[in-house]
Amino acid sequence: MATVTAAQACGAPNAEPVRPGSRAVREAERARRAPNAPVVSKELLAKPSEVDLGGIRVPTWTFDDRLPGPEIRVRRGDVLRADLRNTVPEGVTIHWHGIALRNDMDGVPAVTQEPVAPGERFRYEFTVPDAGTYFFHSHVGMQLDRGLYAPLIVEDPDEPGRYDDEVVLVLDDWLDGVSAGPEAQLAELRREGMSMGGMGHGGTGGMQGGEGHGGAGGGPLGADTGDVDYPHYLINGRIPSAPFVADARPGQRLRLRLINPGADTAFRVAVGGHRMTVTHTDGFPIEPVETDSVLLGMGERYDVLVTVGDGVFPIVASAEGKRGQAMALIRTGSGTAPPATVRPRELASRTRMAEELRATEPVRLRPGEPDRTHTLKLGMDSSAKYRWTINDRTFDQREPMPIRRGERVRLRFVNTTMMFHPMHLHGHTFQLVGGRGAGARKDTVIVRPLETVEVDFQVDNPGQWLVHCHNTYHGESGMMTVLSCVA
Ligand SMILES: [Cu+2]
């Protein structure tokens, strides 16, 4: 079948796609970089490893033998130089999730680079323009559902610092080395189809129940929240019976940086006995709101402030609509640790969704109408067992969608399926449209069953940019496409 180029799709015969290796990409990087920008160097070794989940040892693939991989911490404006050496038996890339970086460092196979072959090295080097909570992960195949992920924290030198200390909490759904590995799990879904594979019982969901919020019953994400029934859920690589513990002092104000690199699980997070104040989502600040819990789709991040009491408190990340949970502890004084199955009452009340949030004034897009709108119909091919599509096409059949530098582009995600899809855009941070205007700035947005969500962004970063469902099983089964900058 003939490939349709972005230029043809655009209808302008002289419009050429801006390639990752093009001069426009190099010049955009030069414009971002301050003359004496500090360089932060990091070596990353992708390797087969055995990790301890808390009494359960499992073989998997890691960065530097750790789960999560080693945290990288830089300041806004720094240059991050990360030298990847790959010793796992498949090609690996690193995607710097949420960072508006130069296109040739974005780590997307078939779009921005070839996977780094076993035994090979690759140097990622780019300016980090925005502060916030991010993470990095391999973007090859099902590797995100192994251990190839780690937090990336970008500090803001000018931030007023309205907190005493911070805790990075990385959530995950885990099966690698326990039950079937991710490739076998995907093969089973393709063999059995969604209704029989994985969750296998129609996804009874609704454990949190009765919010009347979503389009398909159950909790706010609908009745069917996932395809895979995981044996374990983790916070910072630990199961609830041997949890990660954060030590603090009573009365301290903690900034919790919540990151969901899970492959097929949304997490509802609450701190027992505490309310939280949400301050950021996907790295960018919002007008603070109080809540009992936040809900993170795959690929999303939330920063919340908690003023901790005296004692030992659970941070529970409940697998939304599934059985099971992850747990960590905050310990500020004496007290008995709660059991691994503790269900803080904060989980039961209504959670905050992204569309209720407003960007702070400095990070809002200027009010205005889009120059161009692309509709992305999220679908499932009912004639195939497990085939997820955007505009009726899988990734290998994609028709890149043209965008032009300087344009304001609207993406309209139309979900025609009965599952939610956390849609992630590379290279840009969009703004949610609707509500009271000035929606949150994000790079990943939950699109609930049968729902339409619109987001706007300013095309200010030239290149070829992936947009895809961050459910790894959906993405790998076709639900990815490319926004193609044309010049
Ligand atoms: Cu999806």
Short mmCIF file of C-alpha atoms and ligand atoms in Angstrom, two decimals:
data_model
loop_
_atom_site.label_atom_id
_atom_site.label_comp_id
_atom_site.label_asym_id
_atom_site.label_seq_id
_atom_site.Cartn_x
_atom_site.Cartn_y
_atom_site.Cartn_z
CA MET A 1 0.00 0.00 0.00
CA ALA A 2 1.29 3.46 -0.87
CA THR A 3 2.39 5.60 2.00
CA VAL A 4 0.64 8.92 2.29
CA THR A 5 3.09 11.59 3.30
CA ALA A 6 2.18 14.49 5.52
CA ALA A 7 2.69 16.82 2.61
CA GLN A 8 0.11 15.00 0.51
CA ALA A 9 -2.31 14.83 3.40
CA CYS A 10 -1.89 18.54 3.88
CA GLY A 11 -2.85 19.16 0.28
CA ALA A 12 0.14 21.43 -0.22
CA PRO A 13 2.47 19.83 -2.71
CA ASN A 14 5.47 21.83 -1.56
CA ALA A 15 4.99 21.13 2.16
CA GLU A 16 7.79 18.93 3.44
CA PRO A 17 7.81 17.12 6.77
CA VAL A 18 10.30 18.56 9.25
CA ARG A 19 12.53 15.58 10.00
CA PRO A 20 14.09 14.82 13.39
CA GLY A 21 17.56 15.39 11.97
CA SER A 22 16.67 18.66 10.24
CA ARG A 23 18.19 22.07 10.67
CA ALA A 24 14.90 23.39 12.09
CA VAL A 25 15.19 20.92 14.99
CA ARG A 26 18.81 21.91 15.68
CA GLU A 27 17.90 25.58 15.57
CA ALA A 28 14.98 25.12 17.95
CA GLU A 29 17.40 23.47 20.37
CA ARG A 30 19.88 26.31 20.01
CA ALA A 31 17.13 28.84 20.79
CA ARG A 32 16.20 26.92 23.95
CA ARG A 33 19.71 26.67 25.30
CA ALA A 34 21.23 29.42 27.45
CA PRO A 35 24.86 30.26 26.65
CA ASN A 36 26.29 28.77 29.85
CA ALA A 37 23.66 26.15 30.54
CA PRO A 38 24.98 23.56 33.04
CA VAL A 39 25.33 20.03 31.69
CA VAL A 40 24.12 17.17 33.89
CA SER A 41 25.70 13.87 32.84
CA LYS A 42 24.24 10.48 33.62
CA GLU A 43 25.09 6.95 32.54
CA LEU A 44 22.20 4.56 32.14
CA LEU A 45 22.70 0.85 31.78
CA ALA A 46 19.72 -1.08 30.44
CA LYS A 47 20.22 -4.61 31.70
CA PRO A 48 18.55 -7.86 32.67
CA SER A 49 18.35 -7.97 36.44
CA GLU A 50 16.67 -9.56 39.41
CA VAL A 51 14.79 -7.14 41.64
CA ASP A 52 13.31 -7.59 45.11
CA LEU A 53 9.69 -6.40 45.23
CA GLY A 54 9.64 -7.00 48.99
CA GLY A 55 10.32 -10.69 49.57
CA ILE A 56 9.45 -11.60 46.00
CA ARG A 57 12.44 -11.69 43.67
CA VAL A 58 11.70 -11.41 39.97
CA PRO A 59 13.78 -11.37 36.81
CA THR A 60 13.14 -8.31 34.67
CA TRP A 61 14.88 -5.57 32.69
CA THR A 62 16.01 -2.46 34.55
CA PHE A 63 18.06 0.67 34.35
CA ASP A 64 21.10 0.18 36.62
CA ASP A 65 19.67 -2.88 38.45
CA ARG A 66 17.07 -0.71 40.16
CA LEU A 67 13.30 -0.54 40.27
CA PRO A 68 12.30 2.15 39.54
CA GLY A 69 15.47 3.10 37.73
CA PRO A 70 17.72 5.82 39.13
CA GLU A 71 16.06 9.20 39.59
CA ILE A 72 17.44 11.96 37.41
CA ARG A 73 17.19 15.44 38.89
CA VAL A 74 18.02 18.57 36.93
CA ARG A 75 17.07 22.23 37.00
CA ARG A 76 15.00 23.99 34.41
CA GLY A 77 17.30 25.12 31.61
CA ASP A 78 19.96 22.48 32.27
CA VAL A 79 21.28 20.29 29.51
CA LEU A 80 20.72 16.62 30.27
CA ARG A 81 23.33 14.31 28.78
CA ALA A 82 22.36 10.68 29.29
CA ASP A 83 24.56 7.93 27.92
CA LEU A 84 22.54 4.79 27.39
CA ARG A 85 24.30 1.46 27.13
CA ASN A 86 22.00 -1.37 26.18
CA THR A 87 22.70 -4.90 27.41
CA VAL A 88 19.19 -6.35 27.21
CA PRO A 89 18.55 -8.77 24.32
CA GLU A 90 16.25 -6.34 22.43
CA GLY A 91 16.68 -2.85 21.06
CA VAL A 92 15.88 -0.10 23.57
CA THR A 93 15.11 3.61 23.32
CA ILE A 94 14.52 6.22 26.00
CA HIS A 95 11.55 8.53 25.77
CA TRP A 96 11.61 11.56 28.08
CA HIS A 97 7.93 11.66 28.84
CA GLY A 98 6.42 15.15 28.91
CA ILE A 99 9.61 17.03 28.10
CA ALA A 100 9.39 19.53 25.22
CA LEU A 101 12.76 18.45 23.86
CA ARG A 102 14.48 18.36 20.52
CA ASN A 103 12.73 15.90 18.26
CA ASP A 104 15.72 13.70 17.50
CA MET A 105 16.09 12.90 21.24
CA ASP A 106 12.45 11.86 21.73
CA GLY A 107 13.19 8.13 21.62
CA VAL A 108 10.39 6.87 19.36
CA PRO A 109 11.18 3.87 17.14
CA ALA A 110 10.23 4.29 13.48
CA VAL A 111 9.69 8.03 14.04
CA THR A 112 12.74 9.67 15.63
CA GLN A 113 15.39 6.95 15.93
CA GLU A 114 16.19 3.29 15.46
CA PRO A 115 16.24 1.29 18.70
CA VAL A 116 19.67 1.07 20.31
CA ALA A 117 20.72 -2.50 19.54
CA PRO A 118 21.99 -4.93 22.19
CA GLY A 119 25.60 -4.07 22.98
CA GLU A 120 25.28 -0.57 21.52
CA ARG A 121 25.33 2.91 23.06
CA PHE A 122 23.45 6.12 22.40
CA ARG A 123 23.92 9.59 23.80
CA TYR A 124 20.75 11.56 24.57
CA GLU A 125 21.51 15.24 24.96
CA PHE A 126 18.96 18.01 25.14
CA THR A 127 17.90 21.16 26.97
CA VAL A 128 15.18 20.68 29.57
CA PRO A 129 12.93 23.74 29.20
CA ASP A 130 10.23 23.30 31.86
CA ALA A 131 10.23 22.45 35.55
CA GLY A 132 8.05 19.68 36.91
CA THR A 133 7.52 15.99 37.60
CA TYR A 134 8.36 13.76 34.65
CA PHE A 135 9.69 10.28 33.98
CA PHE A 136 11.60 8.40 31.34
CA HIS A 137 11.03 4.96 29.89
CA SER A 138 11.82 2.72 26.99
CA HIS A 139 9.45 3.27 24.07
CA VAL A 140 10.07 -0.08 22.40
CA GLY A 141 7.32 -2.69 22.29
CA MET A 142 6.09 -3.82 25.71
CA GLN A 143 9.26 -2.82 27.56
CA LEU A 144 7.45 -0.23 29.68
CA ASP A 145 5.60 -3.12 31.34
CA ARG A 146 8.97 -4.41 32.49
CA GLY A 147 11.23 -2.34 34.73
CA LEU A 148 12.62 0.14 32.20
CA TYR A 149 11.31 3.35 33.77
CA ALA A 150 12.52 5.97 36.26
CA PRO A 151 11.55 9.42 37.58
CA LEU A 152 12.87 12.64 36.06
CA ILE A 153 12.48 15.64 38.34
CA VAL A 154 13.06 19.14 36.99
CA GLU A 155 13.48 21.72 39.71
CA ASP A 156 12.56 25.36 39.28
CA PRO A 157 15.20 27.68 40.73
CA ASP A 158 12.56 30.40 41.07
CA GLU A 159 9.92 28.32 42.78
CA PRO A 160 8.80 29.85 46.08
CA GLY A 161 9.05 26.42 47.76
CA ARG A 162 5.83 26.21 49.70
CA TYR A 163 6.79 22.86 51.15
CA ASP A 164 9.31 21.45 53.61
CA ASP A 165 10.31 18.26 51.88
CA GLU A 166 9.31 16.12 48.95
CA VAL A 167 8.69 12.46 48.25
CA VAL A 168 8.74 10.91 44.77
CA LEU A 169 6.21 8.09 44.47
CA VAL A 170 6.32 5.94 41.34
CA LEU A 171 3.29 3.69 40.88
CA ASP A 172 3.24 0.55 38.78
CA ASP A 173 1.28 -2.54 37.82
CA TRP A 174 3.55 -5.57 37.83
CA LEU A 175 3.52 -8.96 36.17
CA ASP A 176 7.00 -9.42 34.69
CA GLY A 177 8.72 -12.50 36.06
CA VAL A 178 5.64 -13.40 38.15
CA SER A 179 2.96 -14.52 35.71
CA ALA A 180 3.29 -14.30 31.96
CA GLY A 181 5.61 -11.56 30.77
CA PRO A 182 4.15 -8.58 28.93
CA GLU A 183 4.67 -10.07 25.45
CA ALA A 184 2.91 -13.28 26.46
CA GLN A 185 0.12 -11.23 28.04
CA LEU A 186 -0.31 -9.25 24.82
CA ALA A 187 -0.28 -12.46 22.77
CA GLU A 188 -3.03 -13.85 25.00
CA LEU A 189 -5.15 -10.73 24.51
CA ARG A 190 -4.70 -11.08 20.76
CA ARG A 191 -5.57 -14.76 20.90
CA GLU A 192 -8.55 -14.57 23.20
CA GLY A 193 -9.83 -11.08 22.49
CA MET A 194 -10.45 -8.54 25.16
CA SER A 195 -13.62 -9.98 26.62
CA MET A 196 -11.98 -13.30 27.43
CA GLY A 197 -8.39 -12.39 28.05
CA GLY A 198 -6.85 -10.55 30.92
CA MET A 199 -9.51 -9.43 33.35
CA GLY A 200 -11.62 -12.17 31.87
CA HIS A 201 -14.81 -11.35 33.72
CA GLY A 202 -16.01 -8.30 31.92
CA GLY A 203 -14.12 -5.99 34.24
CA THR A 204 -16.65 -5.75 37.03
CA GLY A 205 -15.01 -2.51 38.10
CA GLY A 206 -16.88 0.03 40.12
CA MET A 207 -15.24 -0.94 43.39
CA GLN A 208 -15.27 2.73 44.21
CA GLY A 209 -18.71 2.81 42.69
CA GLY A 210 -21.59 5.13 42.27
CA GLU A 211 -20.13 8.46 41.25
CA GLY A 212 -22.26 8.86 38.17
CA HIS A 213 -19.31 10.61 36.60
CA GLY A 214 -18.35 8.55 33.59
CA GLY A 215 -20.12 7.53 30.45
CA ALA A 216 -20.37 3.82 31.05
CA GLY A 217 -21.32 3.03 34.63
CA GLY A 218 -18.98 1.96 37.38
CA GLY A 219 -16.53 4.59 38.63
CA PRO A 220 -15.47 7.73 36.81
CA LEU A 221 -13.56 5.73 34.19
CA GLY A 222 -16.47 3.44 33.36
CA ALA A 223 -17.05 -0.23 34.09
CA ASP A 224 -14.11 -1.65 32.13
CA THR A 225 -10.92 -0.03 33.34
CA GLY A 226 -8.30 -2.49 32.14
CA ASP A 227 -7.41 -5.58 30.15
CA VAL A 228 -4.88 -7.11 32.51
CA ASP A 229 -5.38 -8.47 36.03
CA TYR A 230 -1.96 -7.87 37.58
CA PRO A 231 -0.57 -10.01 40.40
CA HIS A 232 1.11 -7.00 42.05
CA TYR A 233 0.82 -3.25 42.35
CA LEU A 234 3.89 -1.30 43.43
CA ILE A 235 4.95 2.03 44.85
CA ASN A 236 8.66 2.66 44.32
CA GLY A 237 9.13 -0.97 43.37
CA ARG A 238 7.61 -2.40 46.57
CA ILE A 239 4.53 -4.50 47.28
CA PRO A 240 2.22 -3.35 50.11
CA SER A 241 3.39 -5.98 52.62
CA ALA A 242 6.96 -4.65 52.46
CA PRO A 243 6.29 -1.01 51.65
CA PHE A 244 8.43 1.95 50.79
CA VAL A 245 8.59 4.21 53.88
CA ALA A 246 9.02 7.99 53.81
CA ASP A 247 10.22 9.46 57.09
CA ALA A 248 9.06 12.93 58.02
CA ARG A 249 8.30 15.10 61.05
CA PRO A 250 4.81 15.89 62.35
CA GLY A 251 3.43 19.09 60.88
CA GLN A 252 5.77 19.04 57.90
CA ARG A 253 4.35 20.01 54.56
CA LEU A 254 5.29 17.32 52.05
CA ARG A 255 5.18 17.60 48.31
CA LEU A 256 4.26 14.19 46.94
CA ARG A 257 5.28 13.74 43.32
CA LEU A 258 3.00 11.00 41.97
CA ILE A 259 3.95 9.32 38.70
CA ASN A 260 2.05 6.54 36.90
CA PRO A 261 4.22 4.58 34.47
CA GLY A 262 1.80 1.63 34.70
CA ALA A 263 0.92 -0.16 31.48
CA ASP A 264 -2.77 -0.92 32.00
CA THR A 265 -3.80 0.52 35.38
CA ALA A 266 -5.18 3.84 36.56
CA PHE A 267 -4.51 4.50 40.24
CA ARG A 268 -6.61 6.38 42.76
CA VAL A 269 -4.28 7.77 45.40
CA ALA A 270 -5.15 8.88 48.93
CA VAL A 271 -3.25 9.43 52.17
CA GLY A 272 -5.06 7.90 55.15
CA GLY A 273 -6.35 10.52 57.56
CA HIS A 274 -5.27 13.44 55.38
CA ARG A 275 -6.59 15.77 52.73
CA MET A 276 -4.32 16.82 49.93
CA THR A 277 -3.87 19.99 47.92
CA VAL A 278 -3.25 19.42 44.22
CA THR A 279 -0.70 21.90 42.87
CA HIS A 280 0.56 20.49 39.55
CA THR A 281 -0.42 18.01 36.91
CA ASP A 282 1.96 16.69 34.26
CA GLY A 283 4.62 19.07 35.55
CA PHE A 284 2.65 22.30 35.14
CA PRO A 285 1.10 24.33 37.98
CA ILE A 286 -2.64 24.61 38.54
CA GLU A 287 -4.70 26.80 40.83
CA PRO A 288 -4.48 24.70 44.01
CA VAL A 289 -7.51 22.60 44.94
CA GLU A 290 -8.17 20.42 47.96
CA THR A 291 -9.29 16.85 47.59
CA ASP A 292 -9.34 13.49 49.32
CA SER A 293 -7.79 11.68 46.36
CA VAL A 294 -6.43 12.05 42.85
CA LEU A 295 -6.82 9.67 39.91
CA LEU A 296 -3.85 9.04 37.62
CA GLY A 297 -4.20 7.46 34.24
CA MET A 298 -1.15 5.80 32.71
CA GLY A 299 1.45 8.43 31.87
CA GLU A 300 -0.08 11.12 34.13
CA ARG A 301 1.61 12.86 37.05
CA TYR A 302 0.14 14.81 39.94
CA ASP A 303 1.93 16.84 42.60
CA VAL A 304 0.05 17.22 45.87
CA LEU A 305 0.82 18.86 49.21
CA VAL A 306 0.03 17.08 52.46
CA THR A 307 0.58 18.44 55.98
CA VAL A 308 1.37 15.29 57.89
CA GLY A 309 0.08 14.38 61.32
CA ASP A 310 1.84 12.46 64.08
CA GLY A 311 2.05 8.72 63.52
CA VAL A 312 2.25 6.22 60.66
CA PHE A 313 0.01 6.81 57.65
CA PRO A 314 -0.69 4.80 54.51
CA ILE A 315 -0.39 6.24 51.03
CA VAL A 316 -2.66 3.92 49.07
CA ALA A 317 -2.73 3.72 45.28
CA SER A 318 -5.83 1.71 44.50
CA ALA A 319 -5.96 0.01 41.10
CA GLU A 320 -9.05 1.75 39.73
CA GLY A 321 -11.78 -0.76 38.93
CA LYS A 322 -9.49 -3.71 39.60
CA ARG A 323 -8.71 -5.83 42.61
CA GLY A 324 -5.60 -4.85 44.49
CA GLN A 325 -3.62 -1.84 45.52
CA ALA A 326 -0.19 -0.44 46.10
CA MET A 327 0.82 1.10 49.40
CA ALA A 328 3.62 3.17 50.88
CA LEU A 329 3.92 4.67 54.36
CA ILE A 330 4.65 8.09 55.80
CA ARG A 331 6.14 7.74 59.26
CA THR A 332 6.42 10.81 61.48
CA GLY A 333 6.26 9.20 64.91
CA SER A 334 5.47 6.06 66.80
CA GLY A 335 2.55 3.91 65.82
CA THR A 336 1.74 0.64 64.19
CA ALA A 337 1.92 0.34 60.44
CA PRO A 338 -1.50 -0.32 58.90
CA PRO A 339 -2.07 -3.66 57.17
CA ALA A 340 -1.32 -4.00 53.46
CA THR A 341 -5.05 -4.16 52.76
CA VAL A 342 -5.94 -0.91 54.51
CA ARG A 343 -8.60 1.12 52.67
CA PRO A 344 -8.47 4.75 53.78
CA ARG A 345 -11.94 6.28 53.75
CA GLU A 346 -10.53 9.07 51.58
CA LEU A 347 -10.61 6.63 48.65
CA ALA A 348 -14.40 6.39 48.80
CA SER A 349 -15.33 10.01 48.28
CA ARG A 350 -15.47 11.76 44.93
CA THR A 351 -12.07 12.15 43.32
CA ARG A 352 -10.80 15.12 41.33
CA MET A 353 -10.64 14.85 37.57
CA ALA A 354 -8.37 16.94 35.35
CA GLU A 355 -11.20 18.90 33.73
CA GLU A 356 -11.98 20.50 37.11
CA LEU A 357 -8.50 22.03 37.28
CA ARG A 358 -7.33 25.41 36.00
CA ALA A 359 -3.86 26.35 34.87
CA THR A 360 -2.19 29.13 36.83
CA GLU A 361 -2.07 32.42 35.00
CA PRO A 362 1.60 32.33 33.89
CA VAL A 363 1.26 28.97 32.11
CA ARG A 364 -2.06 29.55 30.35
CA LEU A 365 -2.27 29.65 26.59
CA ARG A 366 -3.42 33.00 25.31
CA PRO A 367 -7.17 32.95 24.72
CA GLY A 368 -7.87 32.21 21.09
CA GLU A 369 -9.29 29.92 18.49
CA PRO A 370 -7.36 27.13 16.80
CA ASP A 371 -5.87 27.58 13.35
CA ARG A 372 -6.35 23.90 12.69
CA THR A 373 -8.31 21.08 14.26
CA HIS A 374 -7.51 17.40 14.01
CA THR A 375 -10.08 14.84 15.06
CA LEU A 376 -8.69 11.60 16.45
CA LYS A 377 -11.39 8.95 16.59
CA LEU A 378 -10.33 6.34 19.11
CA GLY A 379 -11.65 2.98 18.08
CA MET A 380 -11.50 -0.73 18.34
CA ASP A 381 -11.68 -2.91 15.28
CA SER A 382 -14.47 -5.32 16.11
CA SER A 383 -13.51 -7.60 13.22
CA ALA A 384 -10.17 -8.30 14.89
CA LYS A 385 -9.51 -9.79 18.30
CA TYR A 386 -7.40 -7.01 19.77
CA ARG A 387 -6.76 -4.10 17.43
CA TRP A 388 -6.94 -0.53 18.65
CA THR A 389 -7.16 2.31 16.13
CA ILE A 390 -7.01 6.05 15.58
CA ASN A 391 -9.29 7.13 12.71
CA ASP A 392 -9.77 3.45 11.86
CA ARG A 393 -6.04 2.92 11.33
CA THR A 394 -3.34 1.21 13.32
CA PHE A 395 0.09 2.77 13.72
CA ASP A 396 1.58 0.89 10.76
CA GLN A 397 -1.25 2.26 8.57
CA ARG A 398 -0.94 5.81 9.90
CA GLU A 399 -1.58 8.92 7.87
CA PRO A 400 0.53 11.58 9.60
CA MET A 401 -1.53 14.62 10.53
CA PRO A 402 0.04 17.88 9.36
CA ILE A 403 0.70 20.76 11.72
CA ARG A 404 2.67 23.92 11.12
CA ARG A 405 4.99 25.85 13.35
CA GLY A 406 3.29 28.87 14.89
CA GLU A 407 -0.16 27.39 14.56
CA ARG A 408 -2.48 26.80 17.43
CA VAL A 409 -3.78 23.28 16.94
CA ARG A 410 -6.77 21.64 18.52
CA LEU A 411 -6.89 17.89 18.99
CA ARG A 412 -10.37 16.48 19.37
CA PHE A 413 -10.26 13.00 20.87
CA VAL A 414 -13.51 11.15 20.17
CA ASN A 415 -13.66 7.92 22.12
CA THR A 416 -15.99 5.43 20.44
CA THR A 417 -14.99 2.58 22.74
CA MET A 418 -16.11 1.39 26.17
CA MET A 419 -12.65 1.80 27.71
CA PHE A 420 -10.84 4.95 28.78
CA HIS A 421 -7.68 5.94 26.91
CA PRO A 422 -4.98 8.17 28.45
CA MET A 423 -3.86 10.07 25.34
CA HIS A 424 -0.31 11.39 25.38
CA LEU A 425 1.27 13.98 23.08
CA HIS A 426 5.02 14.13 22.59
CA GLY A 427 7.08 17.31 22.45
CA HIS A 428 4.37 19.72 23.66
CA THR A 429 2.14 20.44 26.63
CA PHE A 430 -1.46 21.10 25.63
CA GLN A 431 -4.25 22.86 27.49
CA LEU A 432 -7.62 21.29 28.19
CA VAL A 433 -10.45 23.11 26.40
CA GLY A 434 -13.87 23.70 27.92
CA GLY A 435 -15.12 24.22 31.41
CA ARG A 436 -14.33 27.71 32.62
CA GLY A 437 -11.52 28.16 30.13
CA ALA A 438 -7.83 28.09 31.05
CA GLY A 439 -7.89 24.35 31.60
CA ALA A 440 -4.90 22.51 33.02
CA ARG A 441 -1.71 22.27 30.97
CA LYS A 442 -1.00 18.57 30.45
CA ASP A 443 0.66 16.14 28.10
CA THR A 444 -1.57 13.17 28.95
CA VAL A 445 -5.35 13.34 29.23
CA ILE A 446 -7.87 10.67 30.15
CA VAL A 447 -10.58 10.28 27.50
CA ARG A 448 -13.39 8.32 29.11
CA PRO A 449 -15.68 5.83 27.37
CA LEU A 450 -17.81 7.46 24.66
CA GLU A 451 -16.48 10.88 25.67
CA THR A 452 -15.02 13.68 23.51
CA VAL A 453 -12.13 15.71 24.90
CA GLU A 454 -10.53 18.71 23.23
CA VAL A 455 -7.06 20.08 23.88
CA ASP A 456 -5.18 23.00 22.33
CA PHE A 457 -1.49 23.52 21.90
CA GLN A 458 0.85 25.98 20.28
CA VAL A 459 3.10 24.32 17.70
CA ASP A 460 6.47 25.65 18.85
CA ASN A 461 8.65 22.55 18.61
CA PRO A 462 9.45 21.34 15.10
CA GLY A 463 9.56 17.66 14.25
CA GLN A 464 7.55 14.45 14.02
CA TRP A 465 5.53 13.95 17.19
CA LEU A 466 3.84 10.82 18.36
CA VAL A 467 0.37 11.00 19.86
CA HIS A 468 -0.86 7.77 21.39
CA CYS A 469 -2.75 5.89 24.03
CA HIS A 470 -0.51 5.33 27.06
CA ASN A 471 -2.12 2.00 27.75
CA THR A 472 0.92 0.05 26.54
CA TYR A 473 -1.25 -2.82 25.30
CA HIS A 474 -3.45 -0.45 23.30
CA GLY A 475 -0.53 1.53 21.89
CA GLU A 476 1.32 -1.60 20.88
CA SER A 477 -1.89 -2.89 19.26
CA GLY A 478 -2.18 0.14 17.00
CA MET A 479 -3.48 3.15 18.95
CA MET A 480 -0.70 5.56 17.96
CA THR A 481 -0.27 8.11 15.22
CA VAL A 482 2.00 11.00 14.28
CA LEU A 483 1.54 14.75 14.15
CA SER A 484 3.86 15.85 11.40
CA CYS A 485 5.29 19.35 11.42
CA VAL A 486 5.48 20.56 7.83
CA ALA A 487 7.42 23.52 6.51
CU CU B 1 -6.16 2.98 25.12
#
